[in-house]
Amino acid sequence: MRKAVVGMLLAAAVSGPIWAQEGAGAKVPPAPDYEARANWSVFASKGWASPLPKGAAEPARAPKVAVFFLHPTTLRSETGELNQNTADAKANTWTDESSIARQASAFAACCDVYAPRYRAATYNSFASGPVREAAFALAYGDVERAFDAFLKQIGDRPFIIAGHSQGAFHSATLLERRIDGTALQKQMVAAYIIGINLAQGDFGKRFKSVTPCATPDQTGCVLQWNAYLEGATDVAKMAGYSQSTYVQKYGDDAGKVTLCINPLTFDARLPQAPSAAARGAVPGSPGFGPLQPLRAGAVSARCDSGLLIVRPDKALGLEPLAGGVMHYHDLGLFWADVSANAVRRARAFSAGAK
């Protein structure tokens, strides 16, 4: 079962372009109206209001930067849905407590956070390629409409886009189709696209203008990493899997290596960092209830063949998926590091705009 989950997660992360809605064969839930606050997990106008883990930086009171955050797959449907219904209270609660509280909250110290509810593809849709593509296409349509509502709300303020797993997939598509090479690129502080498999060669091919972030305070750039447990991961095998989509599309060239920016350094020149560099991880597996206090110095990380190889403290109580995949903890392991880096980039952007 766990191997199947890993396969579905990775299939979602590396699947190709998605445009057809035909053949889904399931009832489509109603389209959300993004003028209604009920269709947003977070709709910040006065800063972050929910509890943060002990040890977190204080939420920004009057942030100049806004964040558009997209949650990962959060519905393992038992009744056959291919796309999550944004009116499903149970699914929304799980989304809010497993993703928004543990992931989107990392941006509270820098920014106003906006996180739409969207008809995300469910685990059911991962069973076949055509069905998955249709479900992802429907979800992405919501993402674009939510992004338009977000832009209407923030005006000409600078923004960050961020997402994890399926949310990162849609963030990458949004970056490609709506931001890269457009006037909006000048407003973008950074894109935190976490837990998918963008290749180094995608920059210059898929993305014509934006580039990977090379330094901790660079702006207008893209960050990505995928965490795997040291000693439990066949690096060569997983690296090959992560490169497969690029190779199929562009050929077997040097650009196939997956982009890995170490979130303990955020510096392309420093791909390895000891646990002493870690500002604070969120303990415990994603679940209901308040977050446990952050724990500093609890994880080391290094980029190896495009993968982020991590060694977390066992006291964190984090369970890997089969094969040492730490997908559920891509952000939680580096919660305070992401928080501090987003603050740094937001300040750098504001300073450069003066």
PDB file of N, CA, C and O in Angstrom, residues 44-113:
ATOM      1  N   ALA A  44      -5.795  36.436   3.567  1.00  0.00           N
ATOM      2  CA  ALA A  44      -5.191  37.379   4.513  1.00  0.00           C
ATOM      3  C   ALA A  44      -5.420  38.811   4.062  1.00  0.00           C
ATOM      4  O   ALA A  44      -5.140  39.171   2.931  1.00  0.00           O
ATOM      5  N   SER A  45      -5.916  39.603   4.984  1.00  0.00           N
ATOM      6  CA  SER A  45      -6.004  41.046   4.762  1.00  0.00           C
ATOM      7  C   SER A  45      -5.401  41.802   5.937  1.00  0.00           C
ATOM      8  O   SER A  45      -5.100  42.975   5.831  1.00  0.00           O
ATOM      9  N   LYS A  46      -5.194  41.081   7.048  1.00  0.00           N
ATOM     10  CA  LYS A  46      -4.597  41.709   8.235  1.00  0.00           C
ATOM     11  C   LYS A  46      -3.538  40.809   8.859  1.00  0.00           C
ATOM     12  O   LYS A  46      -3.298  40.836  10.061  1.00  0.00           O
ATOM     13  N   GLY A  47      -2.895  39.978   8.032  1.00  0.00           N
ATOM     14  CA  GLY A  47      -1.854  39.103   8.546  1.00  0.00           C
ATOM     15  C   GLY A  47      -2.383  37.752   8.963  1.00  0.00           C
ATOM     16  O   GLY A  47      -3.569  37.457   8.880  1.00  0.00           O
ATOM     17  N   TRP A  48      -1.479  36.892   9.429  1.00  0.00           N
ATOM     18  CA  TRP A  48      -1.795  35.521   9.804  1.00  0.00           C
ATOM     19  C   TRP A  48      -2.509  35.500  11.152  1.00  0.00           C
ATOM     20  O   TRP A  48      -2.033  36.078  12.127  1.00  0.00           O
ATOM     21  N   ALA A  49      -3.654  34.809  11.230  1.00  0.00           N
ATOM     22  CA  ALA A  49      -4.447  34.814  12.454  1.00  0.00           C
ATOM     23  C   ALA A  49      -4.413  33.501  13.217  1.00  0.00           C
ATOM     24  O   ALA A  49      -4.777  33.466  14.397  1.00  0.00           O
ATOM     25  N   SER A  50      -3.985  32.416  12.586  1.00  0.00           N
ATOM     26  CA  SER A  50      -4.016  31.103  13.231  1.00  0.00           C
ATOM     27  C   SER A  50      -2.767  30.879  14.089  1.00  0.00           C
ATOM     28  O   SER A  50      -1.747  31.538  13.907  1.00  0.00           O
ATOM     29  N   PRO A  51      -2.843  29.934  15.052  1.00  0.00           N
ATOM     30  CA  PRO A  51      -1.676  29.651  15.900  1.00  0.00           C
ATOM     31  C   PRO A  51      -0.487  29.160  15.079  1.00  0.00           C
ATOM     32  O   PRO A  51      -0.637  28.449  14.086  1.00  0.00           O
ATOM     33  N   LEU A  52       0.701  29.546  15.521  1.00  0.00           N
ATOM     34  CA  LEU A  52       1.943  29.087  14.929  1.00  0.00           C
ATOM     35  C   LEU A  52       2.685  28.223  15.940  1.00  0.00           C
ATOM     36  O   LEU A  52       2.436  28.315  17.146  1.00  0.00           O
ATOM     37  N   PRO A  53       3.600  27.373  15.483  1.00  0.00           N
ATOM     38  CA  PRO A  53       4.332  26.539  16.440  1.00  0.00           C
ATOM     39  C   PRO A  53       5.205  27.377  17.363  1.00  0.00           C
ATOM     40  O   PRO A  53       5.712  28.438  16.962  1.00  0.00           O
ATOM     41  N   LYS A  54       5.378  26.923  18.586  1.00  0.00           N
ATOM     42  CA  LYS A  54       6.241  27.608  19.528  1.00  0.00           C
ATOM     43  C   LYS A  54       7.651  27.675  18.954  1.00  0.00           C
ATOM     44  O   LYS A  54       8.173  26.697  18.442  1.00  0.00           O
ATOM     45  N   GLY A  55       8.246  28.850  19.027  1.00  0.00           N
ATOM     46  CA  GLY A  55       9.564  29.056  18.455  1.00  0.00           C
ATOM     47  C   GLY A  55       9.527  29.739  17.110  1.00  0.00           C
ATOM     48  O   GLY A  55      10.579  30.096  16.566  1.00  0.00           O
ATOM     49  N   ALA A  56       8.331  29.944  16.550  1.00  0.00           N
ATOM     50  CA  ALA A  56       8.199  30.592  15.243  1.00  0.00           C
ATOM     51  C   ALA A  56       8.346  32.095  15.376  1.00  0.00           C
ATOM     52  O   ALA A  56       8.043  32.689  16.420  1.00  0.00           O
ATOM     53  N   ALA A  57       8.812  32.727  14.318  1.00  0.00           N
ATOM     54  CA  ALA A  57       8.846  34.186  14.268  1.00  0.00           C
ATOM     55  C   ALA A  57       7.424  34.726  14.278  1.00  0.00           C
ATOM     56  O   ALA A  57       6.480  34.061  13.826  1.00  0.00           O
ATOM     57  N   GLU A  58       7.268  35.930  14.783  1.00  0.00           N
ATOM     58  CA  GLU A  58       5.948  36.550  14.831  1.00  0.00           C
ATOM     59  C   GLU A  58       5.420  36.810  13.417  1.00  0.00           C
ATOM     60  O   GLU A  58       6.192  37.121  12.504  1.00  0.00           O
ATOM     61  N   PRO A  59       4.103  36.691  13.219  1.00  0.00           N
ATOM     62  CA  PRO A  59       3.539  37.006  11.901  1.00  0.00           C
ATOM     63  C   PRO A  59       3.769  38.468  11.532  1.00  0.00           C
ATOM     64  O   PRO A  59       3.810  39.342  12.399  1.00  0.00           O
ATOM     65  N   ALA A  60       3.931  38.719  10.263  1.00  0.00           N
ATOM     66  CA  ALA A  60       4.090  40.085   9.788  1.00  0.00           C
ATOM     67  C   ALA A  60       2.809  40.867  10.048  1.00  0.00           C
ATOM     68  O   ALA A  60       1.703  40.368   9.827  1.00  0.00           O
ATOM     69  N   ARG A  61       2.937  42.094  10.539  1.00  0.00           N
ATOM     70  CA  ARG A  61       1.755  42.906  10.878  1.00  0.00           C
ATOM     71  C   ARG A  61       1.239  43.702   9.690  1.00  0.00           C
ATOM     72  O   ARG A  61       0.035  43.862   9.519  1.00  0.00           O
ATOM     73  N   ALA A  62       2.129  44.246   8.912  1.00  0.00           N
ATOM     74  CA  ALA A  62       1.717  45.022   7.737  1.00  0.00           C
ATOM     75  C   ALA A  62       2.612  44.631   6.565  1.00  0.00           C
ATOM     76  O   ALA A  62       3.406  45.432   6.065  1.00  0.00           O
ATOM     77  N   PRO A  63       2.519  43.380   6.127  1.00  0.00           N
ATOM     78  CA  PRO A  63       3.444  42.892   5.097  1.00  0.00           C
ATOM     79  C   PRO A  63       3.234  43.571   3.752  1.00  0.00           C
ATOM     80  O   PRO A  63       2.106  43.856   3.350  1.00  0.00           O
ATOM     81  N   LYS A  64       4.340  43.803   3.079  1.00  0.00           N
ATOM     82  CA  LYS A  64       4.279  44.392   1.749  1.00  0.00           C
ATOM     83  C   LYS A  64       4.108  43.316   0.672  1.00  0.00           C
ATOM     84  O   LYS A  64       3.691  43.614  -0.448  1.00  0.00           O
ATOM     85  N   VAL A  65       4.468  42.079   1.032  1.00  0.00           N
ATOM     86  CA  VAL A  65       4.461  40.977   0.066  1.00  0.00           C
ATOM     87  C   VAL A  65       3.316  40.022   0.371  1.00  0.00           C
ATOM     88  O   VAL A  65       2.988  39.785   1.544  1.00  0.00           O
ATOM     89  N   ALA A  66       2.704  39.473  -0.659  1.00  0.00           N
ATOM     90  CA  ALA A  66       1.638  38.482  -0.516  1.00  0.00           C
ATOM     91  C   ALA A  66       2.111  37.138  -1.062  1.00  0.00           C
ATOM     92  O   ALA A  66       2.982  37.083  -1.930  1.00  0.00           O
ATOM     93  N   VAL A  67       1.536  36.066  -0.535  1.00  0.00           N
ATOM     94  CA  VAL A  67       1.867  34.710  -0.979  1.00  0.00           C
ATOM     95  C   VAL A  67       0.621  34.029  -1.529  1.00  0.00           C
ATOM     96  O   VAL A  67      -0.446  34.071  -0.901  1.00  0.00           O
ATOM     97  N   PHE A  68       0.772  33.404  -2.686  1.00  0.00           N
ATOM     98  CA  PHE A  68      -0.275  32.570  -3.265  1.00  0.00           C
ATOM     99  C   PHE A  68       0.173  31.137  -3.071  1.00  0.00           C
ATOM    100  O   PHE A  68       1.117  30.673  -3.710  1.00  0.00           O
ATOM    101  N   PHE A  69      -0.489  30.414  -2.146  1.00  0.00           N
ATOM    102  CA  PHE A  69      -0.054  29.074  -1.758  1.00  0.00           C
ATOM    103  C   PHE A  69      -1.062  28.026  -2.210  1.00  0.00           C
ATOM    104  O   PHE A  69      -2.274  28.166  -1.999  1.00  0.00           O
ATOM    105  N   LEU A  70      -0.535  26.941  -2.800  1.00  0.00           N
ATOM    106  CA  LEU A  70      -1.376  25.851  -3.277  1.00  0.00           C
ATOM    107  C   LEU A  70      -1.059  24.566  -2.529  1.00  0.00           C
ATOM    108  O   LEU A  70       0.088  24.099  -2.539  1.00  0.00           O
ATOM    109  N   HIS A  71      -2.065  23.997  -1.880  1.00  0.00           N
ATOM    110  CA  HIS A  71      -1.872  22.796  -1.080  1.00  0.00           C
ATOM    111  C   HIS A  71      -1.694  21.560  -1.957  1.00  0.00           C
ATOM    112  O   HIS A  71      -2.088  21.541  -3.129  1.00  0.00           O
ATOM    113  N   PRO A  72      -1.096  20.499  -1.418  1.00  0.00           N
ATOM    114  CA  PRO A  72      -0.919  19.247  -2.170  1.00  0.00           C
ATOM    115  C   PRO A  72      -2.205  18.437  -2.226  1.00  0.00           C
ATOM    116  O   PRO A  72      -3.276  18.897  -1.780  1.00  0.00           O
ATOM    117  N   THR A  73      -2.127  17.235  -2.743  1.00  0.00           N
ATOM    118  CA  THR A  73      -3.262  16.314  -2.750  1.00  0.00           C
ATOM    119  C   THR A  73      -3.646  16.002  -1.306  1.00  0.00           C
ATOM    120  O   THR A  73      -2.816  15.553  -0.524  1.00  0.00           O
ATOM    121  N   THR A  74      -4.900  16.239  -0.959  1.00  0.00           N
ATOM    122  CA  THR A  74      -5.337  16.030   0.429  1.00  0.00           C
ATOM    123  C   THR A  74      -6.609  15.206   0.542  1.00  0.00           C
ATOM    124  O   THR A  74      -7.188  15.118   1.622  1.00  0.00           O
ATOM    125  N   LEU A  75      -7.038  14.582  -0.548  1.00  0.00           N
ATOM    126  CA  LEU A  75      -8.234  13.749  -0.462  1.00  0.00           C
ATOM    127  C   LEU A  75      -7.968  12.365  -1.037  1.00  0.00           C
ATOM    128  O   LEU A  75      -7.732  12.203  -2.238  1.00  0.00           O
ATOM    129  N   ARG A  76      -8.000  11.381  -0.151  1.00  0.00           N
ATOM    130  CA  ARG A  76      -7.953   9.977  -0.577  1.00  0.00           C
ATOM    131  C   ARG A  76      -9.411   9.505  -0.587  1.00  0.00           C
ATOM    132  O   ARG A  76      -9.889   8.912   0.368  1.00  0.00           O
ATOM    133  N   SER A  77     -10.105   9.800  -1.675  1.00  0.00           N
ATOM    134  CA  SER A  77     -11.546   9.589  -1.732  1.00  0.00           C
ATOM    135  C   SER A  77     -11.925   8.118  -1.571  1.00  0.00           C
ATOM    136  O   SER A  77     -11.329   7.244  -2.186  1.00  0.00           O
ATOM    137  N   GLU A  78     -12.931   7.889  -0.759  1.00  0.00           N
ATOM    138  CA  GLU A  78     -13.456   6.536  -0.573  1.00  0.00           C
ATOM    139  C   GLU A  78     -14.718   6.299  -1.389  1.00  0.00           C
ATOM    140  O   GLU A  78     -15.254   5.205  -1.410  1.00  0.00           O
ATOM    141  N   THR A  79     -15.203   7.337  -2.050  1.00  0.00           N
ATOM    142  CA  THR A  79     -16.453   7.205  -2.802  1.00  0.00           C
ATOM    143  C   THR A  79     -16.276   7.499  -4.289  1.00  0.00           C
ATOM    144  O   THR A  79     -17.251   7.713  -4.997  1.00  0.00           O
ATOM    145  N   GLY A  80     -15.034   7.511  -4.761  1.00  0.00           N
ATOM    146  CA  GLY A  80     -14.795   7.571  -6.189  1.00  0.00           C
ATOM    147  C   GLY A  80     -14.560   8.929  -6.800  1.00  0.00           C
ATOM    148  O   GLY A  80     -14.351   9.030  -8.014  1.00  0.00           O
ATOM    149  N   GLU A  81     -14.577  10.008  -6.001  1.00  0.00           N
ATOM    150  CA  GLU A  81     -14.349  11.329  -6.590  1.00  0.00           C
ATOM    151  C   GLU A  81     -12.960  11.411  -7.205  1.00  0.00           C
ATOM    152  O   GLU A  81     -11.996  10.890  -6.667  1.00  0.00           O
ATOM    153  N   LEU A  82     -12.881  12.100  -8.325  1.00  0.00           N
ATOM    154  CA  LEU A  82     -11.599  12.333  -8.975  1.00  0.00           C
ATOM    155  C   LEU A  82     -11.055  13.716  -8.649  1.00  0.00           C
ATOM    156  O   LEU A  82      -9.858  13.964  -8.804  1.00  0.00           O
ATOM    157  N   ASN A  83     -11.947  14.600  -8.232  1.00  0.00           N
ATOM    158  CA  ASN A  83     -11.543  15.952  -7.835  1.00  0.00           C
ATOM    159  C   ASN A  83     -12.206  16.318  -6.517  1.00  0.00           C
ATOM    160  O   ASN A  83     -13.380  15.991  -6.287  1.00  0.00           O
ATOM    161  N   GLN A  84     -11.471  16.993  -5.673  1.00  0.00           N
ATOM    162  CA  GLN A  84     -11.947  17.356  -4.343  1.00  0.00           C
ATOM    163  C   GLN A  84     -13.034  18.421  -4.422  1.00  0.00           C
ATOM    164  O   GLN A  84     -12.890  19.426  -5.125  1.00  0.00           O
ATOM    165  N   ASN A  85     -14.116  18.202  -3.703  1.00  0.00           N
ATOM    166  CA  ASN A  85     -15.194  19.177  -3.629  1.00  0.00           C
ATOM    167  C   ASN A  85     -14.817  20.241  -2.611  1.00  0.00           C
ATOM    168  O   ASN A  85     -14.539  19.936  -1.450  1.00  0.00           O
ATOM    169  N   THR A  86     -14.802  21.495  -3.012  1.00  0.00           N
ATOM    170  CA  THR A  86     -14.372  22.557  -2.109  1.00  0.00           C
ATOM    171  C   THR A  86     -15.393  22.826  -1.002  1.00  0.00           C
ATOM    172  O   THR A  86     -15.115  23.595  -0.081  1.00  0.00           O
ATOM    173  N   ALA A  87     -16.561  22.184  -1.088  1.00  0.00           N
ATOM    174  CA  ALA A  87     -17.560  22.311  -0.021  1.00  0.00           C
ATOM    175  C   ALA A  87     -17.521  21.126   0.943  1.00  0.00           C
ATOM    176  O   ALA A  87     -18.348  21.045   1.855  1.00  0.00           O
ATOM    177  N   ASP A  88     -16.580  20.210   0.759  1.00  0.00           N
ATOM    178  CA  ASP A  88     -16.456  19.037   1.625  1.00  0.00           C
ATOM    179  C   ASP A  88     -15.775  19.455   2.924  1.00  0.00           C
ATOM    180  O   ASP A  88     -14.559  19.658   2.966  1.00  0.00           O
ATOM    181  N   ALA A  89     -16.556  19.592   3.987  1.00  0.00           N
ATOM    182  CA  ALA A  89     -16.037  20.120   5.250  1.00  0.00           C
ATOM    183  C   ALA A  89     -14.948  19.240   5.838  1.00  0.00           C
ATOM    184  O   ALA A  89     -13.946  19.737   6.378  1.00  0.00           O
ATOM    185  N   LYS A  90     -15.119  17.928   5.747  1.00  0.00           N
ATOM    186  CA  LYS A  90     -14.122  17.014   6.299  1.00  0.00           C
ATOM    187  C   LYS A  90     -12.798  17.138   5.550  1.00  0.00           C
ATOM    188  O   LYS A  90     -11.717  17.211   6.170  1.00  0.00           O
ATOM    189  N   ALA A  91     -12.871  17.172   4.231  1.00  0.00           N
ATOM    190  CA  ALA A  91     -11.651  17.307   3.429  1.00  0.00           C
ATOM    191  C   ALA A  91     -10.991  18.655   3.677  1.00  0.00           C
ATOM    192  O   ALA A  91      -9.755  18.759   3.735  1.00  0.00           O
ATOM    193  N   ASN A  92     -11.793  19.698   3.834  1.00  0.00           N
ATOM    194  CA  ASN A  92     -11.238  21.023   4.086  1.00  0.00           C
ATOM    195  C   ASN A  92     -10.517  21.083   5.425  1.00  0.00           C
ATOM    196  O   ASN A  92      -9.461  21.722   5.552  1.00  0.00           O
ATOM    197  N   THR A  93     -11.087  20.439   6.426  1.00  0.00           N
ATOM    198  CA  THR A  93     -10.435  20.422   7.742  1.00  0.00           C
ATOM    199  C   THR A  93      -9.088  19.723   7.660  1.00  0.00           C
ATOM    200  O   THR A  93      -8.092  20.184   8.229  1.00  0.00           O
ATOM    201  N   TRP A  94      -9.054  18.597   6.944  1.00  0.00           N
ATOM    202  CA  TRP A  94      -7.789  17.882   6.791  1.00  0.00           C
ATOM    203  C   TRP A  94      -6.780  18.740   6.020  1.00  0.00           C
ATOM    204  O   TRP A  94      -5.613  18.824   6.391  1.00  0.00           O
ATOM    205  N   THR A  95      -7.227  19.397   4.955  1.00  0.00           N
ATOM    206  CA  THR A  95      -6.349  20.278   4.189  1.00  0.00           C
ATOM    207  C   THR A  95      -5.765  21.363   5.088  1.00  0.00           C
ATOM    208  O   THR A  95      -4.561  21.626   5.075  1.00  0.00           O
ATOM    209  N   ASP A  96      -6.628  21.969   5.892  1.00  0.00           N
ATOM    210  CA  ASP A  96      -6.195  23.086   6.732  1.00  0.00           C
ATOM    211  C   ASP A  96      -5.215  22.647   7.810  1.00  0.00           C
ATOM    212  O   ASP A  96      -4.243  23.355   8.103  1.00  0.00           O
ATOM    213  N   GLU A  97      -5.442  21.477   8.396  1.00  0.00           N
ATOM    214  CA  GLU A  97      -4.611  21.068   9.517  1.00  0.00           C
ATOM    215  C   GLU A  97      -3.380  20.283   9.087  1.00  0.00           C
ATOM    216  O   GLU A  97      -2.381  20.244   9.814  1.00  0.00           O
ATOM    217  N   SER A  98      -3.417  19.669   7.924  1.00  0.00           N
ATOM    218  CA  SER A  98      -2.255  18.904   7.469  1.00  0.00           C
ATOM    219  C   SER A  98      -1.337  19.726   6.573  1.00  0.00           C
ATOM    220  O   SER A  98      -0.132  19.513   6.559  1.00  0.00           O
ATOM    221  N   SER A  99      -1.887  20.664   5.808  1.00  0.00           N
ATOM    222  CA  SER A  99      -1.076  21.422   4.852  1.00  0.00           C
ATOM    223  C   SER A  99      -0.990  22.900   5.197  1.00  0.00           C
ATOM    224  O   SER A  99       0.112  23.446   5.301  1.00  0.00           O
ATOM    225  N   ILE A 100      -2.119  23.542   5.374  1.00  0.00           N
ATOM    226  CA  ILE A 100      -2.083  24.984   5.610  1.00  0.00           C
ATOM    227  C   ILE A 100      -1.348  25.294   6.911  1.00  0.00           C
ATOM    228  O   ILE A 100      -0.474  26.161   6.965  1.00  0.00           O
ATOM    229  N   ALA A 101      -1.669  24.546   7.974  1.00  0.00           N
ATOM    230  CA  ALA A 101      -1.037  24.796   9.269  1.00  0.00           C
ATOM    231  C   ALA A 101       0.443  24.453   9.264  1.00  0.00           C
ATOM    232  O   ALA A 101       1.247  25.124   9.929  1.00  0.00           O
ATOM    233  N   ARG A 102       0.838  23.406   8.543  1.00  0.00           N
ATOM    234  CA  ARG A 102       2.223  22.927   8.588  1.00  0.00           C
ATOM    235  C   ARG A 102       3.082  23.470   7.447  1.00  0.00           C
ATOM    236  O   ARG A 102       4.313  23.415   7.526  1.00  0.00           O
ATOM    237  N   GLN A 103       2.467  23.979   6.389  1.00  0.00           N
ATOM    238  CA  GLN A 103       3.230  24.405   5.213  1.00  0.00           C
ATOM    239  C   GLN A 103       3.036  25.887   4.911  1.00  0.00           C
ATOM    240  O   GLN A 103       3.995  26.667   4.955  1.00  0.00           O
ATOM    241  N   ALA A 104       1.801  26.281   4.626  1.00  0.00           N
ATOM    242  CA  ALA A 104       1.549  27.686   4.289  1.00  0.00           C
ATOM    243  C   ALA A 104       1.943  28.621   5.425  1.00  0.00           C
ATOM    244  O   ALA A 104       2.369  29.762   5.191  1.00  0.00           O
ATOM    245  N   SER A 105       1.841  28.142   6.651  1.00  0.00           N
ATOM    246  CA  SER A 105       2.150  28.971   7.823  1.00  0.00           C
ATOM    247  C   SER A 105       3.600  29.439   7.838  1.00  0.00           C
ATOM    248  O   SER A 105       3.930  30.441   8.482  1.00  0.00           O
ATOM    249  N   ALA A 106       4.476  28.732   7.139  1.00  0.00           N
ATOM    250  CA  ALA A 106       5.886  29.125   7.110  1.00  0.00           C
ATOM    251  C   ALA A 106       6.078  30.494   6.471  1.00  0.00           C
ATOM    252  O   ALA A 106       7.124  31.128   6.663  1.00  0.00           O
ATOM    253  N   PHE A 107       5.081  30.978   5.734  1.00  0.00           N
ATOM    254  CA  PHE A 107       5.191  32.274   5.062  1.00  0.00           C
ATOM    255  C   PHE A 107       4.535  33.408   5.862  1.00  0.00           C
ATOM    256  O   PHE A 107       4.502  34.548   5.396  1.00  0.00           O
ATOM    257  N   ALA A 108       4.056  33.098   7.044  1.00  0.00           N
ATOM    258  CA  ALA A 108       3.346  34.105   7.834  1.00  0.00           C
ATOM    259  C   ALA A 108       4.242  35.239   8.290  1.00  0.00           C
ATOM    260  O   ALA A 108       3.782  36.369   8.486  1.00  0.00           O
ATOM    261  N   ALA A 109       5.522  34.967   8.500  1.00  0.00           N
ATOM    262  CA  ALA A 109       6.426  36.001   9.009  1.00  0.00           C
ATOM    263  C   ALA A 109       6.807  37.033   7.959  1.00  0.00           C
ATOM    264  O   ALA A 109       7.279  38.122   8.303  1.00  0.00           O
ATOM    265  N   CYS A 110       6.612  36.699   6.688  1.00  0.00           N
ATOM    266  CA  CYS A 110       7.013  37.629   5.626  1.00  0.00           C
ATOM    267  C   CYS A 110       5.841  38.304   4.952  1.00  0.00           C
ATOM    268  O   CYS A 110       5.988  39.403   4.418  1.00  0.00           O
ATOM    269  N   CYS A 111       4.687  37.653   5.005  1.00  0.00           N
ATOM    270  CA  CYS A 111       3.717  37.972   3.968  1.00  0.00           C
ATOM    271  C   CYS A 111       2.261  37.780   4.392  1.00  0.00           C
ATOM    272  O   CYS A 111       1.976  37.073   5.362  1.00  0.00           O
ATOM    273  N   ASP A 112       1.363  38.389   3.618  1.00  0.00           N
ATOM    274  CA  ASP A 112      -0.049  38.024   3.644  1.00  0.00           C
ATOM    275  C   ASP A 112      -0.190  36.723   2.866  1.00  0.00           C
ATOM    276  O   ASP A 112       0.275  36.627   1.720  1.00  0.00           O
ATOM    277  N   VAL A 113      -0.820  35.728   3.460  1.00  0.00           N
ATOM    278  CA  VAL A 113      -0.958  34.427   2.820  1.00  0.00           C
ATOM    279  C   VAL A 113      -2.365  34.257   2.266  1.00  0.00           C
ATOM    280  O   VAL A 113      -3.348  34.473   2.982  1.00  0.00           O
TER     281      VAL A 113
END
